Structure formats: C-alpha cells, structure tokens
mmCIF file of C-alpha atoms in Angstrom:
data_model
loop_
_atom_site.group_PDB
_atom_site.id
_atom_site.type_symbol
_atom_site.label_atom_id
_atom_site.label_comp_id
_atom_site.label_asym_id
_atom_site.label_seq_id
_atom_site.Cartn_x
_atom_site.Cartn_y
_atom_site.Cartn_z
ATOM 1 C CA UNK A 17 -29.004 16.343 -24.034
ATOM 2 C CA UNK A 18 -30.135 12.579 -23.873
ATOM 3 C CA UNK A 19 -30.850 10.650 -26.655
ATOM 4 C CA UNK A 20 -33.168 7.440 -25.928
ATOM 5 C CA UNK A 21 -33.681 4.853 -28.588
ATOM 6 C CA UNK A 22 -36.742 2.440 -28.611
ATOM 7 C CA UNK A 23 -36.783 -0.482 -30.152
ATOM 8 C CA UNK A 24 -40.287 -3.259 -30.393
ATOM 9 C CA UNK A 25 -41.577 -5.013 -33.473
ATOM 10 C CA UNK A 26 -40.221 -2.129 -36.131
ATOM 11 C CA UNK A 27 -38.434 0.949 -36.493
ATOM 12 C CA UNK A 28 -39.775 3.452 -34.337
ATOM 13 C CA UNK A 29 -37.735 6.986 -34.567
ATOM 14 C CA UNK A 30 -35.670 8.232 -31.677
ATOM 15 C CA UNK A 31 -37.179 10.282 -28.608
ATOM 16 C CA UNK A 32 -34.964 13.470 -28.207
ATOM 17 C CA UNK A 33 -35.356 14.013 -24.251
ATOM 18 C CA UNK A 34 -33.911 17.681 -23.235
ATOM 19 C CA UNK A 35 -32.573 17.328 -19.405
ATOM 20 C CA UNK A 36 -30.369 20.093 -19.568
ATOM 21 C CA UNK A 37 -32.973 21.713 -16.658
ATOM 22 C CA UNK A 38 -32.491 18.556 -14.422
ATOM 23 C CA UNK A 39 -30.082 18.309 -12.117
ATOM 24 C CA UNK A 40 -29.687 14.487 -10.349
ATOM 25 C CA UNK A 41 -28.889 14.781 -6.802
ATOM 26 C CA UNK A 42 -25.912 12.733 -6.258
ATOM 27 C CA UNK A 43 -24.108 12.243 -2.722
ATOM 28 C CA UNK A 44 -20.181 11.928 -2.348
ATOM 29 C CA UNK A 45 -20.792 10.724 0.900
ATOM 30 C CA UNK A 46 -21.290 6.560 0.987
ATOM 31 C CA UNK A 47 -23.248 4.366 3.648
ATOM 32 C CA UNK A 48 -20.707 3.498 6.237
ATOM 33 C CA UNK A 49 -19.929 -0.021 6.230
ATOM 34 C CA UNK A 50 -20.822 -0.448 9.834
ATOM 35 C CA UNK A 51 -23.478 1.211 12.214
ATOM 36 C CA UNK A 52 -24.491 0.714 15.374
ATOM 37 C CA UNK A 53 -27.448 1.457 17.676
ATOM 38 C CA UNK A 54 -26.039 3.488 19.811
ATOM 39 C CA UNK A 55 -27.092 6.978 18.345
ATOM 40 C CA UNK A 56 -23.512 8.287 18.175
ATOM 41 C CA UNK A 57 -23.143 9.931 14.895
ATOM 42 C CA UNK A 58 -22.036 7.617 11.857
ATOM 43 C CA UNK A 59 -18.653 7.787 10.997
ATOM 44 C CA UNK A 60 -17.687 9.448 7.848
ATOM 45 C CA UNK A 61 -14.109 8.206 7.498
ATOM 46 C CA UNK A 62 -13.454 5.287 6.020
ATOM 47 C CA UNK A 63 -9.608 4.464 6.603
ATOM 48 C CA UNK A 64 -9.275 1.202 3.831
ATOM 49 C CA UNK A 65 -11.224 3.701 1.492
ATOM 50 C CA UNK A 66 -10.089 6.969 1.935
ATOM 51 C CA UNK A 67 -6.800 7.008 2.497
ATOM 52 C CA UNK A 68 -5.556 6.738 -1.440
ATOM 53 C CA UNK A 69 -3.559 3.907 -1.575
ATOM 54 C CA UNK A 70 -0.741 5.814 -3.740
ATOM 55 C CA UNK A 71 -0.398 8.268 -0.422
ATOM 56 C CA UNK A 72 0.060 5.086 1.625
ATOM 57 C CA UNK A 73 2.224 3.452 -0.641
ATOM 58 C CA UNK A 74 4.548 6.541 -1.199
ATOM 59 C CA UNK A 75 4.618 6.107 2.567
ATOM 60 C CA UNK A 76 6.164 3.194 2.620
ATOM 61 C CA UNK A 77 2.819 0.865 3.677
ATOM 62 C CA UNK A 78 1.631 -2.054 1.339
ATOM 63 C CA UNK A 79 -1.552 -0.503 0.217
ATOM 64 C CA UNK A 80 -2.414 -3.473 -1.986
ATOM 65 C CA UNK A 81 -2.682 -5.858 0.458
ATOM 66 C CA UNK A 82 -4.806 -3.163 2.857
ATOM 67 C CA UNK A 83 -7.264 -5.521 5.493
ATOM 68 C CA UNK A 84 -10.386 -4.106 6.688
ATOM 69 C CA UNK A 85 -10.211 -4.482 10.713
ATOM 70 C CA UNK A 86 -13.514 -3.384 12.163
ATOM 71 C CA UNK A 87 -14.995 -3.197 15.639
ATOM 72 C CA UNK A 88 -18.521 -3.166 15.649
ATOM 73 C CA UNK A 89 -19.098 -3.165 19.620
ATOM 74 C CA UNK A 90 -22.980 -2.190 19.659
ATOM 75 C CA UNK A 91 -22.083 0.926 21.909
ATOM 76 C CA UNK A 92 -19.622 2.722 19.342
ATOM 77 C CA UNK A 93 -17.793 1.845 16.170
ATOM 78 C CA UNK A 94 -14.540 1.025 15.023
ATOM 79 C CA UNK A 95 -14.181 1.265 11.213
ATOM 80 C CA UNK A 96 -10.148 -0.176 10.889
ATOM 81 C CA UNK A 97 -7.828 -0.522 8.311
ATOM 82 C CA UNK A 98 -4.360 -2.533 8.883
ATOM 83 C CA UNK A 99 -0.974 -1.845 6.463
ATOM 84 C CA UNK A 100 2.050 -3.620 6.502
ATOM 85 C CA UNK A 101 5.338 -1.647 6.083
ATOM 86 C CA UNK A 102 6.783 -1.993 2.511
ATOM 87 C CA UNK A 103 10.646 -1.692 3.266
ATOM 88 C CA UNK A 104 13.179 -2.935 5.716
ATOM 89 C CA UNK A 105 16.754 -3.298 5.592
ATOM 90 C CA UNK A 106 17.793 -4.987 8.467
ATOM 91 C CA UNK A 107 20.303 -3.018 10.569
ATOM 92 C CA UNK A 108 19.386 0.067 8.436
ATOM 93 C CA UNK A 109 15.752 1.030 7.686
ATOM 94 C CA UNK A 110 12.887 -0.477 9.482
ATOM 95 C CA UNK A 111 9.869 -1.250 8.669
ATOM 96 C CA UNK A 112 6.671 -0.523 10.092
ATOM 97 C CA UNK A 113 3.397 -1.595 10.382
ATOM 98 C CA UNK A 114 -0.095 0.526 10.636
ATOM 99 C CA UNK A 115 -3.331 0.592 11.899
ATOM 100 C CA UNK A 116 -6.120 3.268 11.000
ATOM 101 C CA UNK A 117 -9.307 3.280 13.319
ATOM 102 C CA UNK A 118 -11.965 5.518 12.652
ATOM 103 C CA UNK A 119 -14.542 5.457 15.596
ATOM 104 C CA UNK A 120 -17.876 7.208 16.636
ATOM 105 C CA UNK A 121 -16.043 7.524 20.635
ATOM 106 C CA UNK A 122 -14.933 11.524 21.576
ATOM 107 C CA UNK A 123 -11.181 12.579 21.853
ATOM 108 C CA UNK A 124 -12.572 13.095 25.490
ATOM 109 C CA UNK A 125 -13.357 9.429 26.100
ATOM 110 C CA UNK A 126 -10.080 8.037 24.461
ATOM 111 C CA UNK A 127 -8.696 10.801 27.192
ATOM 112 C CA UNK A 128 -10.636 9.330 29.931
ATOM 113 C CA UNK A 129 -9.353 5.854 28.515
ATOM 114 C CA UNK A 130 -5.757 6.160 27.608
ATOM 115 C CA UNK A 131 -5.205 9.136 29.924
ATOM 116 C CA UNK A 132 -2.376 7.745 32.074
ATOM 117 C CA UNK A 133 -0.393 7.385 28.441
ATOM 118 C CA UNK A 134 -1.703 9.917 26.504
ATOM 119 C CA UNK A 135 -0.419 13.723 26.102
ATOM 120 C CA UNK A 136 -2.429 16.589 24.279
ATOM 121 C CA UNK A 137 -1.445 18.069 21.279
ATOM 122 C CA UNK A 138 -2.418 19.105 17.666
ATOM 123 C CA UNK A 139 -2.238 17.794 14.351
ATOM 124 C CA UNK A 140 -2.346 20.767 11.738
ATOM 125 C CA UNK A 141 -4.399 22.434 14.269
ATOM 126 C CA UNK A 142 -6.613 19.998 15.524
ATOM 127 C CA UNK A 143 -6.662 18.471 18.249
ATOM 128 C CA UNK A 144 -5.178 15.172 19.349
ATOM 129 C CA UNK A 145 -3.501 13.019 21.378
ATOM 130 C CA UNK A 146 0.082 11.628 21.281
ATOM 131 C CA UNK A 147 -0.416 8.045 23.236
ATOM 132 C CA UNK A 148 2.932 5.973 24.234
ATOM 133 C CA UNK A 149 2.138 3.105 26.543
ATOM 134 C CA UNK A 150 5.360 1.601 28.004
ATOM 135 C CA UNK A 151 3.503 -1.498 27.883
ATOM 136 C CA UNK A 152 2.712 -1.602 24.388
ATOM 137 C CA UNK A 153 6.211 -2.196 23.358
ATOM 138 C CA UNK A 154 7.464 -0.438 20.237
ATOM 139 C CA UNK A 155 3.893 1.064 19.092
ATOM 140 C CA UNK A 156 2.988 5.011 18.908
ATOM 141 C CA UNK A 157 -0.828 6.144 18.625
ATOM 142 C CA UNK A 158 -1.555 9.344 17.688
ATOM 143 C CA UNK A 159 -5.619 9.933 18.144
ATOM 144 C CA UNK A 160 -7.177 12.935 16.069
ATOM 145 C CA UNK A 161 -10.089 14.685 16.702
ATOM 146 C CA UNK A 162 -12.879 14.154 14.152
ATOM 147 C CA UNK A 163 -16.868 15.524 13.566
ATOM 148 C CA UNK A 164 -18.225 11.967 14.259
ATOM 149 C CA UNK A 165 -15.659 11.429 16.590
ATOM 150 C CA UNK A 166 -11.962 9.832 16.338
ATOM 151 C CA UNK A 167 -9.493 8.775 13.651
ATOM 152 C CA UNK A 168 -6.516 6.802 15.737
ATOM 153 C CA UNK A 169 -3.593 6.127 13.831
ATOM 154 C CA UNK A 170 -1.444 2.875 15.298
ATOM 155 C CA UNK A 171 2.195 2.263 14.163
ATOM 156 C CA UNK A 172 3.848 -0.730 15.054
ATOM 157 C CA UNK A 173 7.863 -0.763 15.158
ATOM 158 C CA UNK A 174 8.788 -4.026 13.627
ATOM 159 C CA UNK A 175 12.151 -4.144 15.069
ATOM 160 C CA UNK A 176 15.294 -5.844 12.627
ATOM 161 C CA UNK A 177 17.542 -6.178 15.584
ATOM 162 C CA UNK A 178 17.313 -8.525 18.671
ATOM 163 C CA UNK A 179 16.952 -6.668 22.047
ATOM 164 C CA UNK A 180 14.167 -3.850 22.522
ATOM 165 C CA UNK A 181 13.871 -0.929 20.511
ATOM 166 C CA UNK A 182 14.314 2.465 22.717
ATOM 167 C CA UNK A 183 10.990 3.930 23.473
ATOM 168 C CA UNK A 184 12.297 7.392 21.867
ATOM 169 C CA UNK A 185 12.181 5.778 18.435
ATOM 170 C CA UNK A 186 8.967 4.275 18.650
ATOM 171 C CA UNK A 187 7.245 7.835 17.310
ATOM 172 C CA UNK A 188 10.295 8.605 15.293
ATOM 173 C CA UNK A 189 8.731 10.828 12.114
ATOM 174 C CA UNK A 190 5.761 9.322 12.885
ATOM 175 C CA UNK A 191 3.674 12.588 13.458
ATOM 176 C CA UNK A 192 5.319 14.265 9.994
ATOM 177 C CA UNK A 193 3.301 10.760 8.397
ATOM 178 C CA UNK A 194 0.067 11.650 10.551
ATOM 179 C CA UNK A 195 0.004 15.434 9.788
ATOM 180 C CA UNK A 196 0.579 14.691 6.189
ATOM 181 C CA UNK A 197 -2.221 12.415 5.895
ATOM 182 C CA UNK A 198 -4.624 14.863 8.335
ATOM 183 C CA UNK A 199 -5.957 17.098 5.811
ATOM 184 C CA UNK A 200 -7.623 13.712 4.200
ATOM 185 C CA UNK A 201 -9.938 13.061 7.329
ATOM 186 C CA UNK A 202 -13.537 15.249 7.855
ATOM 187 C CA UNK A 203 -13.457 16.991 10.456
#
C-alpha cells in the first residue's frame, strides 16, 4: 500500500492509493555500455560489473582499482575489464595480472583466430579454449563459450625473478580461478 501526500495552499488530507494489484516491470538486465552496428547479439556480461569485486579480491586481484578496457571495433565488441594482482613475494608468490573480455565474436572465430595456439576444452561443462602463445611470453587465455558470444579471461605472469618464466607455469591454477568464476557468466 502507497501512501501519497499533497500539499498546495492548505491542508488537504492524504490520498490512500491501493497498488497491491500492480506489479512494475523491472529488468535485471542493464544497457550494455557499448554496442555496435554489426547485428551480433549485445553482450550481456559485463566483466568490471559482474564479476563481484569481493570474488576478485579473495582471488588475489585489486578489485578497487578495476579499469574498464573496451574495444568497440564497429564489427564486434569487446567489453574489458583489467586487474592487477594483489600479492607478490618476490622469490615466493607471484603476482599476477588479469584481463576479462567479454565480446559479441563466436568461440568458432577466436578458433579460426588463435587456432595455431589454442586447444579445446571445457570449463564446468562448457566449452572453451585453453590458448598459450609461445610468443606471448608468460600470459595464459582461457576463452569461454557464451550466449552472445565470448568471455576471454587473460592472465599475465608478472615474473619476481630475472630470466623467463617456464611456459608450464604460465597457466599454473589458472583454470581452478576460471572455473570458479564460470558459473557468474550467462551463458
């Protein structure tokens, strides 16, 4: 029950309003930030806003000093979201840094791009892609199949040692974070 008060030149008694039949349509979903006009399907996911930041920051990423990083390229969509690892000890914990894209592009086309790199898999069930590019020194991507297309998440091995880090640690626990984190992202 709603109560309205009106108020002009003198007292005027109170309007009792009874809107216990109406029911307001309200949306969860919000506007993405960025669309293009390329008649993909809007993406659904924002990374800076969806991902709670006490998730992130119980993963060790700084979720208070989050940057949006997005991509509008006309032809698809990158909606991005860039973390900086909250811990290092040098010599004994590292710290790493991450990157969460959320595009309007199919698993299939990051396939056909990233193919030579990129290995199938699944993420909870769903499926993804497990991307190591020799050339991309101390990074893992891990890209996960969405309804509007991809989420790609992007972590960056910020080494605490001189000399390269060995490309088997580059992904170390890296896909426990990402599976953790999957049941957050529509499908």
């Amino acid at each position: 029950m709603v109560i309205a008060v009106v108020s002009a030149c003198g007292p005027v008694p109170a309007t009792v309003v009874d809107d216990s039949a109406t029911v307001a349509a309200t949306s969860t979903t919000r506007a993405p930030r960025i669309v293009d006009d390329s008649g993909r399907p809007d993406i659904t996911f924002d990374p800076c806003l969806d991902l709670p930041d006490e998730v992130m920051t119980a993963a060790g990423y700084d979720a208070e000093h989050k940057e949006f990083a997005d991509m509008p390229m006309g032809s698809y969509t990158f909606l991005g979201c860039s973390y900086e690892g909250t811990v290092s000890v040098p010599g004994v914990l590292a710290r790493y840094d991450l990157n969460v894209m959320a595009g309007n592009v199919s698993l299939g086309e990051e396939l056909e791009k990233n193919g030579h790199v990129a290995t199938t898999t699944t993420i909870n069930g769903r499926p993804a892609l497990l991307e190591v590019d020799p050339n991309t020194l101390d990074t893992c991507r891990f890209a996960l199949q969405s309804d509007f297309g991809v989420v790609i998440f992007s972590r960056i091995y910020q080494k605490d040692h001189t000399g390269p880090v060995p490309q088997h640690e580059w992904c170390s626990e890296f896909e426990s974070f990402v599976a953790s984190v999957e049941p957050l992202l529509k499908r």
